Amino acid sequence: MPAMTNRCVLLKSRPVGEPRPSDFEIVDAPVPRPGDGELLVRTIWLSLDPYMRGRMNDAKSYATPVALGGVMTGGTVGEVIESRHPGFRAGDFVLTYGGWQAFHLARAGAQPGPFGPLKLDPAAAPISTALGVLGMPGMTAYVGLYDLAQPKAGETVVVSAAAGAVGSAVGQLAKIRGCRAVGIAGPQAKCDHVVKELGFDACVSYRTGDLFAALKDACPGGIDVYFDNVGGDVLKTVLRLVNPFARVPLCGIISQYNATELPPGPNLGPVLVNRVTIRGFIVSDHVDRLPAFLADCGRWVREGRLKYREDVVPGLDSEPGAFIGLLQGKNLGKMLVQVSEDPTRR
Ligand SMILES: NC(=O)c1ccc[n+]([C@@H]2O[C@H](COP(=O)([O-])OP(=O)(O)OC[C@H]3O[C@@H](n4cnc5c(N)ncnc54)[C@H](OP(=O)(O)O)[C@@H]3O)[C@@H](O)[C@H]2O)c1
């Protein structure tokens, strides 16, 4: 048997503006050996998420940046190859935070809640969903919409990046609550997808035509909840249509992740006169909601009421390009890298 090597994607330089392939370096390293209490995990699925762009900067944030020369960070699903922890066995499938590499060590109890290591049951749901609809992005949608915005039946919920991992779940969770769900996305094909495949009531493009007029048409009763994934001009436009006491969970500002200068802020006049609540949140502050999220969303996925789509690219070597594409909106649904074979899909 040939000696196993650990292919890793390292952060080589900190990007200014859009990341480039040359900001990453792909190397082969020795496979690490697990110590007491550790698991050696073969990465099967790697999640690519917009927050990783922030980890490439050396700036103050809620999480530490990736060190130059360090392995890029990321949520992973894999198979335990060797266990030195009594709670796990070789052959178990686990959710971990292993980063952009083919093998990694995980220490049980090191990461709370949805960041593992958490044992996965392949009979309950495809293991890759632990990185998407039944993982961090799905839980972000669940907590941000149900706990922070608390939509009532009959209200209108608008969500941006509507065809992505978080946004696609937000609109469907709004429908499950009896709300009108309106998406905002870039290409028309994404708008068609969320209406025809995911059951949103409407979806408008922020790229073509007059977003204000299109949103006004799609939301005849105004907007009660705006789940903001993008910030910038889209937020500015939505704020012109909010109803009194609207709620705005501020989930992400992807329109400025590659920005080199801060854009001018939105006009907050409508926030004042409509007594709007804008609340920023980070899903990792809400791990206590993991059991409720898994129970509700697991059931809705099994019942076909919460649909999901995965956008899969093969192999670690595709990662830098796939990640750059995610920030440009090339993905439809949850962006995943298949790092190695998934034996549960044979
Ligand atoms: N607060 C938290 O705890 C938390 C947790 C998870 C995710 N998030 C945030 O939630 C947002 C969505 O994450 P995700 O994982 O679901 O990603 P995603 O929606 O699957 O992918 C990102 C999408 O953002 C859109 N986009 C890119 N640049 C844009 C721009 N300049 N203006 C408007 N839209 C743009 C693109 O869709 P189009 O082609 O439609 O433009 C792209 O497909 C991100 O901002 C992320 O940082 C926050």
PDB file of N, CA, C and O and ligand atoms in Angstrom, residues 48-51 62 136-137 140 160-168 184-187 190 206-207 227-231 234 250-257 281-284 325-335, ligand 1:
ATOM      1  N   LEU A  48     -17.582  25.000   2.022  1.00  0.00           N
ATOM      2  CA  LEU A  48     -17.024  26.314   1.677  1.00  0.00           C
ATOM      3  C   LEU A  48     -18.054  27.377   2.036  1.00  0.00           C
ATOM      4  O   LEU A  48     -19.216  27.278   1.623  1.00  0.00           O
ATOM      5  N   ASP A  49     -17.652  28.342   2.844  1.00  0.00           N
ATOM      6  CA  ASP A  49     -18.581  29.335   3.377  1.00  0.00           C
ATOM      7  C   ASP A  49     -18.006  30.733   3.234  1.00  0.00           C
ATOM      8  O   ASP A  49     -16.785  30.924   3.367  1.00  0.00           O
ATOM      9  N   PRO A  50     -18.892  31.732   3.052  1.00  0.00           N
ATOM     10  CA  PRO A  50     -18.408  33.110   2.885  1.00  0.00           C
ATOM     11  C   PRO A  50     -17.571  33.615   4.055  1.00  0.00           C
ATOM     12  O   PRO A  50     -16.665  34.423   3.865  1.00  0.00           O
ATOM     13  N   TYR A  51     -17.834  33.141   5.299  1.00  0.00           N
ATOM     14  CA  TYR A  51     -17.077  33.663   6.450  1.00  0.00           C
ATOM     15  C   TYR A  51     -15.582  33.416   6.307  1.00  0.00           C
ATOM     16  O   TYR A  51     -14.747  34.095   6.928  1.00  0.00           O
ATOM     17  N   TYR A  62     -14.876  38.365  15.285  1.00  0.00           N
ATOM     18  CA  TYR A  62     -15.311  37.490  16.363  1.00  0.00           C
ATOM     19  C   TYR A  62     -14.529  36.181  16.368  1.00  0.00           C
ATOM     20  O   TYR A  62     -14.645  35.384  17.274  1.00  0.00           O
ATOM     21  N   MET A 136     -24.524  24.147  10.085  1.00  0.00           N
ATOM     22  CA  MET A 136     -24.375  25.555  10.469  1.00  0.00           C
ATOM     23  C   MET A 136     -25.264  26.497   9.639  1.00  0.00           C
ATOM     24  O   MET A 136     -25.970  27.340  10.217  1.00  0.00           O
ATOM     25  N   PRO A 137     -25.299  26.359   8.285  1.00  0.00           N
ATOM     26  CA  PRO A 137     -26.147  27.313   7.530  1.00  0.00           C
ATOM     27  C   PRO A 137     -27.638  27.142   7.846  1.00  0.00           C
ATOM     28  O   PRO A 137     -28.361  28.134   7.994  1.00  0.00           O
ATOM     29  N   THR A 140     -28.350  28.648  11.145  1.00  0.00           N
ATOM     30  CA  THR A 140     -28.334  30.116  11.041  1.00  0.00           C
ATOM     31  C   THR A 140     -29.706  30.620  10.584  1.00  0.00           C
ATOM     32  O   THR A 140     -30.247  31.591  11.125  1.00  0.00           O
ATOM     33  N   SER A 160     -32.269  37.873   1.241  1.00  0.00           N
ATOM     34  CA  SER A 160     -31.315  38.025   0.139  1.00  0.00           C
ATOM     35  C   SER A 160     -30.374  36.817   0.096  1.00  0.00           C
ATOM     36  O   SER A 160     -30.366  36.006   1.014  1.00  0.00           O
ATOM     37  N   ALA A 161     -29.585  36.723  -0.987  1.00  0.00           N
ATOM     38  CA  ALA A 161     -28.814  35.502  -1.294  1.00  0.00           C
ATOM     39  C   ALA A 161     -29.760  34.305  -1.157  1.00  0.00           C
ATOM     40  O   ALA A 161     -29.436  33.290  -0.532  1.00  0.00           O
ATOM     41  N   ALA A 162     -30.931  34.441  -1.777  1.00  0.00           N
ATOM     42  CA  ALA A 162     -32.046  33.521  -1.534  1.00  0.00           C
ATOM     43  C   ALA A 162     -31.801  32.107  -2.052  1.00  0.00           C
ATOM     44  O   ALA A 162     -32.434  31.159  -1.585  1.00  0.00           O
ATOM     45  N   ALA A 163     -30.907  31.955  -3.038  1.00  0.00           N
ATOM     46  CA  ALA A 163     -30.668  30.621  -3.584  1.00  0.00           C
ATOM     47  C   ALA A 163     -29.502  29.923  -2.889  1.00  0.00           C
ATOM     48  O   ALA A 163     -29.165  28.794  -3.221  1.00  0.00           O
ATOM     49  N   GLY A 164     -28.895  30.597  -1.913  1.00  0.00           N
ATOM     50  CA  GLY A 164     -27.738  30.026  -1.238  1.00  0.00           C
ATOM     51  C   GLY A 164     -28.126  29.140  -0.073  1.00  0.00           C
ATOM     52  O   GLY A 164     -29.312  28.866   0.170  1.00  0.00           O
ATOM     53  N   ALA A 165     -27.101  28.706   0.665  1.00  0.00           N
ATOM     54  CA  ALA A 165     -27.322  27.726   1.736  1.00  0.00           C
ATOM     55  C   ALA A 165     -28.254  28.277   2.815  1.00  0.00           C
ATOM     56  O   ALA A 165     -29.234  27.626   3.207  1.00  0.00           O
ATOM     57  N   VAL A 166     -27.983  29.486   3.302  1.00  0.00           N
ATOM     58  CA  VAL A 166     -28.805  30.061   4.374  1.00  0.00           C
ATOM     59  C   VAL A 166     -30.142  30.547   3.801  1.00  0.00           C
ATOM     60  O   VAL A 166     -31.222  30.198   4.304  1.00  0.00           O
ATOM     61  N   GLY A 167     -30.055  31.349   2.731  1.00  0.00           N
ATOM     62  CA  GLY A 167     -31.262  31.984   2.188  1.00  0.00           C
ATOM     63  C   GLY A 167     -32.310  30.993   1.743  1.00  0.00           C
ATOM     64  O   GLY A 167     -33.521  31.200   1.964  1.00  0.00           O
ATOM     65  N   SER A 168     -31.897  29.883   1.124  1.00  0.00           N
ATOM     66  CA  SER A 168     -32.889  28.914   0.624  1.00  0.00           C
ATOM     67  C   SER A 168     -33.658  28.301   1.798  1.00  0.00           C
ATOM     68  O   SER A 168     -34.857  28.021   1.688  1.00  0.00           O
ATOM     69  N   ILE A 184     -34.437  37.479  -2.877  1.00  0.00           N
ATOM     70  CA  ILE A 184     -33.659  38.376  -3.750  1.00  0.00           C
ATOM     71  C   ILE A 184     -32.400  37.598  -4.121  1.00  0.00           C
ATOM     72  O   ILE A 184     -31.739  37.026  -3.244  1.00  0.00           O
ATOM     73  N   ALA A 185     -32.110  37.517  -5.419  1.00  0.00           N
ATOM     74  CA  ALA A 185     -30.906  36.798  -5.858  1.00  0.00           C
ATOM     75  C   ALA A 185     -30.349  37.509  -7.082  1.00  0.00           C
ATOM     76  O   ALA A 185     -30.974  38.450  -7.596  1.00  0.00           O
ATOM     77  N   GLY A 186     -29.176  37.049  -7.572  1.00  0.00           N
ATOM     78  CA  GLY A 186     -28.549  37.683  -8.729  1.00  0.00           C
ATOM     79  C   GLY A 186     -29.178  37.217 -10.033  1.00  0.00           C
ATOM     80  O   GLY A 186     -30.094  37.851 -10.568  1.00  0.00           O
ATOM     81  N   PRO A 187     -28.745  36.077 -10.569  1.00  0.00           N
ATOM     82  CA  PRO A 187     -29.226  35.637 -11.881  1.00  0.00           C
ATOM     83  C   PRO A 187     -30.695  35.194 -11.859  1.00  0.00           C
ATOM     84  O   PRO A 187     -31.171  34.665 -10.841  1.00  0.00           O
ATOM     85  N   LYS A 190     -31.439  31.636 -10.695  1.00  0.00           N
ATOM     86  CA  LYS A 190     -31.539  31.411  -9.245  1.00  0.00           C
ATOM     87  C   LYS A 190     -32.936  31.815  -8.760  1.00  0.00           C
ATOM     88  O   LYS A 190     -33.527  31.147  -7.906  1.00  0.00           O
ATOM     89  N   TYR A 206     -31.510  41.399  -8.086  1.00  0.00           N
ATOM     90  CA  TYR A 206     -30.962  42.719  -7.769  1.00  0.00           C
ATOM     91  C   TYR A 206     -30.054  43.210  -8.886  1.00  0.00           C
ATOM     92  O   TYR A 206     -29.537  44.314  -8.848  1.00  0.00           O
ATOM     93  N   ARG A 207     -29.866  42.342  -9.911  1.00  0.00           N
ATOM     94  CA  ARG A 207     -28.918  42.715 -10.958  1.00  0.00           C
ATOM     95  C   ARG A 207     -29.594  43.373 -12.156  1.00  0.00           C
ATOM     96  O   ARG A 207     -28.981  44.145 -12.859  1.00  0.00           O
ATOM     97  N   PHE A 227     -34.404  39.315   6.189  1.00  0.00           N
ATOM     98  CA  PHE A 227     -33.260  38.505   6.624  1.00  0.00           C
ATOM     99  C   PHE A 227     -32.106  38.882   5.706  1.00  0.00           C
ATOM    100  O   PHE A 227     -32.062  38.476   4.544  1.00  0.00           O
ATOM    101  N   ASP A 228     -31.178  39.681   6.236  1.00  0.00           N
ATOM    102  CA  ASP A 228     -30.155  40.271   5.373  1.00  0.00           C
ATOM    103  C   ASP A 228     -28.880  39.435   5.328  1.00  0.00           C
ATOM    104  O   ASP A 228     -28.185  39.296   6.331  1.00  0.00           O
ATOM    105  N   ASN A 229     -28.586  38.938   4.144  1.00  0.00           N
ATOM    106  CA  ASN A 229     -27.346  38.173   3.947  1.00  0.00           C
ATOM    107  C   ASN A 229     -26.278  38.964   3.203  1.00  0.00           C
ATOM    108  O   ASN A 229     -25.172  38.465   3.030  1.00  0.00           O
ATOM    109  N   VAL A 230     -26.643  40.160   2.704  1.00  0.00           N
ATOM    110  CA  VAL A 230     -25.715  40.812   1.775  1.00  0.00           C
ATOM    111  C   VAL A 230     -25.328  42.244   2.132  1.00  0.00           C
ATOM    112  O   VAL A 230     -24.267  42.715   1.740  1.00  0.00           O
ATOM    113  N   GLY A 231     -26.175  42.998   2.838  1.00  0.00           N
ATOM    114  CA  GLY A 231     -25.879  44.398   3.163  1.00  0.00           C
ATOM    115  C   GLY A 231     -25.908  45.293   1.928  1.00  0.00           C
ATOM    116  O   GLY A 231     -26.552  44.975   0.923  1.00  0.00           O
ATOM    117  N   VAL A 234     -28.590  46.502  -1.536  1.00  0.00           N
ATOM    118  CA  VAL A 234     -29.837  45.726  -1.384  1.00  0.00           C
ATOM    119  C   VAL A 234     -30.504  46.089  -0.056  1.00  0.00           C
ATOM    120  O   VAL A 234     -31.706  46.368   0.001  1.00  0.00           O
ATOM    121  N   LEU A 250     -29.515  40.725  10.947  1.00  0.00           N
ATOM    122  CA  LEU A 250     -28.358  41.041  10.099  1.00  0.00           C
ATOM    123  C   LEU A 250     -27.432  39.838  10.149  1.00  0.00           C
ATOM    124  O   LEU A 250     -26.666  39.681  11.094  1.00  0.00           O
ATOM    125  N   CYS A 251     -27.530  39.011   9.119  1.00  0.00           N
ATOM    126  CA  CYS A 251     -26.824  37.722   9.132  1.00  0.00           C
ATOM    127  C   CYS A 251     -25.469  37.816   8.453  1.00  0.00           C
ATOM    128  O   CYS A 251     -24.491  37.238   8.913  1.00  0.00           O
ATOM    129  N   GLY A 252     -25.401  38.542   7.329  1.00  0.00           N
ATOM    130  CA  GLY A 252     -24.138  38.624   6.587  1.00  0.00           C
ATOM    131  C   GLY A 252     -24.099  39.873   5.729  1.00  0.00           C
ATOM    132  O   GLY A 252     -25.140  40.470   5.432  1.00  0.00           O
ATOM    133  N   ILE A 253     -22.892  40.266   5.330  1.00  0.00           N
ATOM    134  CA  ILE A 253     -22.728  41.452   4.467  1.00  0.00           C
ATOM    135  C   ILE A 253     -21.777  41.078   3.334  1.00  0.00           C
ATOM    136  O   ILE A 253     -20.745  41.715   3.128  1.00  0.00           O
ATOM    137  N   ILE A 254     -22.175  40.049   2.582  1.00  0.00           N
ATOM    138  CA  ILE A 254     -21.250  39.504   1.572  1.00  0.00           C
ATOM    139  C   ILE A 254     -20.890  40.532   0.510  1.00  0.00           C
ATOM    140  O   ILE A 254     -19.818  40.432  -0.087  1.00  0.00           O
ATOM    141  N   SER A 255     -21.746  41.541   0.308  1.00  0.00           N
ATOM    142  CA  SER A 255     -21.417  42.536  -0.729  1.00  0.00           C
ATOM    143  C   SER A 255     -20.146  43.304  -0.377  1.00  0.00           C
ATOM    144  O   SER A 255     -19.567  43.958  -1.231  1.00  0.00           O
ATOM    145  N   GLN A 256     -19.691  43.242   0.874  1.00  0.00           N
ATOM    146  CA  GLN A 256     -18.458  43.979   1.191  1.00  0.00           C
ATOM    147  C   GLN A 256     -17.322  43.108   1.717  1.00  0.00           C
ATOM    148  O   GLN A 256     -16.338  43.631   2.225  1.00  0.00           O
ATOM    149  N   TYR A 257     -17.423  41.782   1.580  1.00  0.00           N
ATOM    150  CA  TYR A 257     -16.328  40.937   2.094  1.00  0.00           C
ATOM    151  C   TYR A 257     -15.014  41.162   1.345  1.00  0.00           C
ATOM    152  O   TYR A 257     -13.946  40.967   1.911  1.00  0.00           O
ATOM    153  N   PHE A 281     -26.280  38.952  14.420  1.00  0.00           N
ATOM    154  CA  PHE A 281     -26.157  37.724  15.216  1.00  0.00           C
ATOM    155  C   PHE A 281     -25.120  36.806  14.593  1.00  0.00           C
ATOM    156  O   PHE A 281     -24.842  36.871  13.404  1.00  0.00           O
ATOM    157  N   ILE A 282     -24.559  35.946  15.434  1.00  0.00           N
ATOM    158  CA  ILE A 282     -23.596  34.924  15.008  1.00  0.00           C
ATOM    159  C   ILE A 282     -24.135  33.594  15.515  1.00  0.00           C
ATOM    160  O   ILE A 282     -24.414  33.442  16.715  1.00  0.00           O
ATOM    161  N   VAL A 283     -24.270  32.650  14.616  1.00  0.00           N
ATOM    162  CA  VAL A 283     -24.963  31.401  14.962  1.00  0.00           C
ATOM    163  C   VAL A 283     -24.308  30.677  16.136  1.00  0.00           C
ATOM    164  O   VAL A 283     -24.988  30.027  16.943  1.00  0.00           O
ATOM    165  N   SER A 284     -22.978  30.811  16.272  1.00  0.00           N
ATOM    166  CA  SER A 284     -22.294  30.054  17.329  1.00  0.00           C
ATOM    167  C   SER A 284     -22.664  30.530  18.735  1.00  0.00           C
ATOM    168  O   SER A 284     -22.359  29.859  19.715  1.00  0.00           O
ATOM    169  N   GLY A 325     -15.203  31.406  -6.557  1.00  0.00           N
ATOM    170  CA  GLY A 325     -16.499  31.374  -7.254  1.00  0.00           C
ATOM    171  C   GLY A 325     -17.676  31.595  -6.316  1.00  0.00           C
ATOM    172  O   GLY A 325     -18.660  32.251  -6.677  1.00  0.00           O
ATOM    173  N   LEU A 326     -17.591  31.068  -5.100  1.00  0.00           N
ATOM    174  CA  LEU A 326     -18.676  31.257  -4.114  1.00  0.00           C
ATOM    175  C   LEU A 326     -18.880  32.745  -3.839  1.00  0.00           C
ATOM    176  O   LEU A 326     -20.007  33.238  -3.779  1.00  0.00           O
ATOM    177  N   LEU A 327     -17.763  33.466  -3.681  1.00  0.00           N
ATOM    178  CA  LEU A 327     -17.858  34.907  -3.392  1.00  0.00           C
ATOM    179  C   LEU A 327     -18.375  35.686  -4.601  1.00  0.00           C
ATOM    180  O   LEU A 327     -18.842  36.812  -4.467  1.00  0.00           O
ATOM    181  N   GLN A 328     -18.278  35.065  -5.796  1.00  0.00           N
ATOM    182  CA  GLN A 328     -18.787  35.733  -7.006  1.00  0.00           C
ATOM    183  C   GLN A 328     -20.207  35.284  -7.324  1.00  0.00           C
ATOM    184  O   GLN A 328     -20.779  35.677  -8.336  1.00  0.00           O
ATOM    185  N   GLY A 329     -20.774  34.396  -6.496  1.00  0.00           N
ATOM    186  CA  GLY A 329     -22.151  33.950  -6.732  1.00  0.00           C
ATOM    187  C   GLY A 329     -22.269  32.815  -7.723  1.00  0.00           C
ATOM    188  O   GLY A 329     -23.336  32.566  -8.283  1.00  0.00           O
ATOM    189  N   LYS A 330     -21.181  32.049  -7.965  1.00  0.00           N
ATOM    190  CA  LYS A 330     -21.260  30.969  -8.972  1.00  0.00           C
ATOM    191  C   LYS A 330     -22.009  29.747  -8.438  1.00  0.00           C
ATOM    192  O   LYS A 330     -22.390  28.867  -9.198  1.00  0.00           O
ATOM    193  N   ASN A 331     -22.201  29.675  -7.120  1.00  0.00           N
ATOM    194  CA  ASN A 331     -22.859  28.481  -6.542  1.00  0.00           C
ATOM    195  C   ASN A 331     -24.374  28.603  -6.592  1.00  0.00           C
ATOM    196  O   ASN A 331     -24.941  29.691  -6.546  1.00  0.00           O
ATOM    197  N   LEU A 332     -25.033  27.436  -6.679  1.00  0.00           N
ATOM    198  CA  LEU A 332     -26.489  27.365  -6.504  1.00  0.00           C
ATOM    199  C   LEU A 332     -26.714  26.365  -5.376  1.00  0.00           C
ATOM    200  O   LEU A 332     -26.515  25.170  -5.540  1.00  0.00           O
ATOM    201  N   GLY A 333     -27.081  26.862  -4.202  1.00  0.00           N
ATOM    202  CA  GLY A 333     -27.243  25.993  -3.041  1.00  0.00           C
ATOM    203  C   GLY A 333     -25.954  25.902  -2.250  1.00  0.00           C
ATOM    204  O   GLY A 333     -25.036  26.716  -2.416  1.00  0.00           O
ATOM    205  N   LYS A 334     -25.880  24.900  -1.395  1.00  0.00           N
ATOM    206  CA  LYS A 334     -24.744  24.750  -0.477  1.00  0.00           C
ATOM    207  C   LYS A 334     -23.480  24.310  -1.215  1.00  0.00           C
ATOM    208  O   LYS A 334     -23.463  23.255  -1.848  1.00  0.00           O
ATOM    209  N   MET A 335     -22.430  25.098  -1.078  1.00  0.00           N
ATOM    210  CA  MET A 335     -21.168  24.800  -1.769  1.00  0.00           C
ATOM    211  C   MET A 335     -20.340  23.807  -0.951  1.00  0.00           C
ATOM    212  O   MET A 335     -19.983  24.076   0.197  1.00  0.00           O
TER     213      MET A 335
HETATM  214  N1  LIG B   1     -24.285  35.339  11.164  1.00  0.00           N
HETATM  215  C1  LIG B   1     -23.954  34.063  11.069  1.00  0.00           C
HETATM  216  O1  LIG B   1     -23.780  33.352  12.050  1.00  0.00           O
HETATM  217  C2  LIG B   1     -23.816  33.462   9.693  1.00  0.00           C
HETATM  218  C3  LIG B   1     -23.733  32.079   9.508  1.00  0.00           C
HETATM  219  C4  LIG B   1     -23.683  31.573   8.196  1.00  0.00           C
HETATM  220  C5  LIG B   1     -23.669  32.447   7.111  1.00  0.00           C
HETATM  221  N2  LIG B   1     -23.708  33.791   7.333  1.00  0.00           N
HETATM  222  C6  LIG B   1     -23.754  34.749   6.210  1.00  0.00           C
HETATM  223  O2  LIG B   1     -24.914  34.453   5.456  1.00  0.00           O
HETATM  224  C7  LIG B   1     -24.698  34.849   4.104  1.00  0.00           C
HETATM  225  C8  LIG B   1     -25.060  33.683   3.185  1.00  0.00           C
HETATM  226  O3  LIG B   1     -24.152  32.604   3.446  1.00  0.00           O
HETATM  227  P1  LIG B   1     -24.292  31.222   2.666  1.00  0.00           P
HETATM  228  O4  LIG B   1     -23.364  30.263   3.276  1.00  0.00           O
HETATM  229  O5  LIG B   1     -25.732  30.875   2.553  1.00  0.00           O
HETATM  230  O6  LIG B   1     -23.712  31.607   1.231  1.00  0.00           O
HETATM  231  P2  LIG B   1     -24.450  31.396  -0.156  1.00  0.00           P
HETATM  232  O7  LIG B   1     -25.686  32.251  -0.115  1.00  0.00           O
HETATM  233  O8  LIG B   1     -24.587  29.946  -0.440  1.00  0.00           O
HETATM  234  O9  LIG B   1     -23.432  32.007  -1.199  1.00  0.00           O
HETATM  235  C9  LIG B   1     -23.173  33.344  -1.239  1.00  0.00           C
HETATM  236  C10 LIG B   1     -24.124  34.086  -2.214  1.00  0.00           C
HETATM  237  O10 LIG B   1     -24.066  35.480  -1.946  1.00  0.00           O
HETATM  238  C11 LIG B   1     -24.466  36.180  -3.092  1.00  0.00           C
HETATM  239  N3  LIG B   1     -23.623  37.355  -3.313  1.00  0.00           N
HETATM  240  C12 LIG B   1     -22.291  37.382  -3.542  1.00  0.00           C
HETATM  241  N4  LIG B   1     -21.875  38.649  -3.710  1.00  0.00           N
HETATM  242  C13 LIG B   1     -22.964  39.441  -3.590  1.00  0.00           C
HETATM  243  C14 LIG B   1     -23.183  40.850  -3.657  1.00  0.00           C
HETATM  244  N5  LIG B   1     -22.181  41.702  -3.895  1.00  0.00           N
HETATM  245  N6  LIG B   1     -24.442  41.324  -3.479  1.00  0.00           N
HETATM  246  C15 LIG B   1     -25.462  40.482  -3.241  1.00  0.00           C
HETATM  247  N7  LIG B   1     -25.328  39.125  -3.162  1.00  0.00           N
HETATM  248  C16 LIG B   1     -24.082  38.627  -3.335  1.00  0.00           C
HETATM  249  C17 LIG B   1     -24.334  35.216  -4.269  1.00  0.00           C
HETATM  250  O11 LIG B   1     -25.638  34.919  -4.744  1.00  0.00           O
HETATM  251  P3  LIG B   1     -26.266  35.741  -6.001  1.00  0.00           P
HETATM  252  O12 LIG B   1     -25.735  35.060  -7.224  1.00  0.00           O
HETATM  253  O13 LIG B   1     -27.712  35.577  -5.799  1.00  0.00           O
HETATM  254  O14 LIG B   1     -25.771  37.140  -5.871  1.00  0.00           O
HETATM  255  C18 LIG B   1     -23.691  33.975  -3.658  1.00  0.00           C
HETATM  256  O15 LIG B   1     -24.120  32.791  -4.280  1.00  0.00           O
HETATM  257  C19 LIG B   1     -23.249  35.302   4.004  1.00  0.00           C
HETATM  258  O16 LIG B   1     -23.204  36.704   4.118  1.00  0.00           O
HETATM  259  C20 LIG B   1     -22.606  34.655   5.219  1.00  0.00           C
HETATM  260  O17 LIG B   1     -21.463  35.353   5.644  1.00  0.00           O
HETATM  261  C21 LIG B   1     -23.773  34.307   8.588  1.00  0.00           C
END
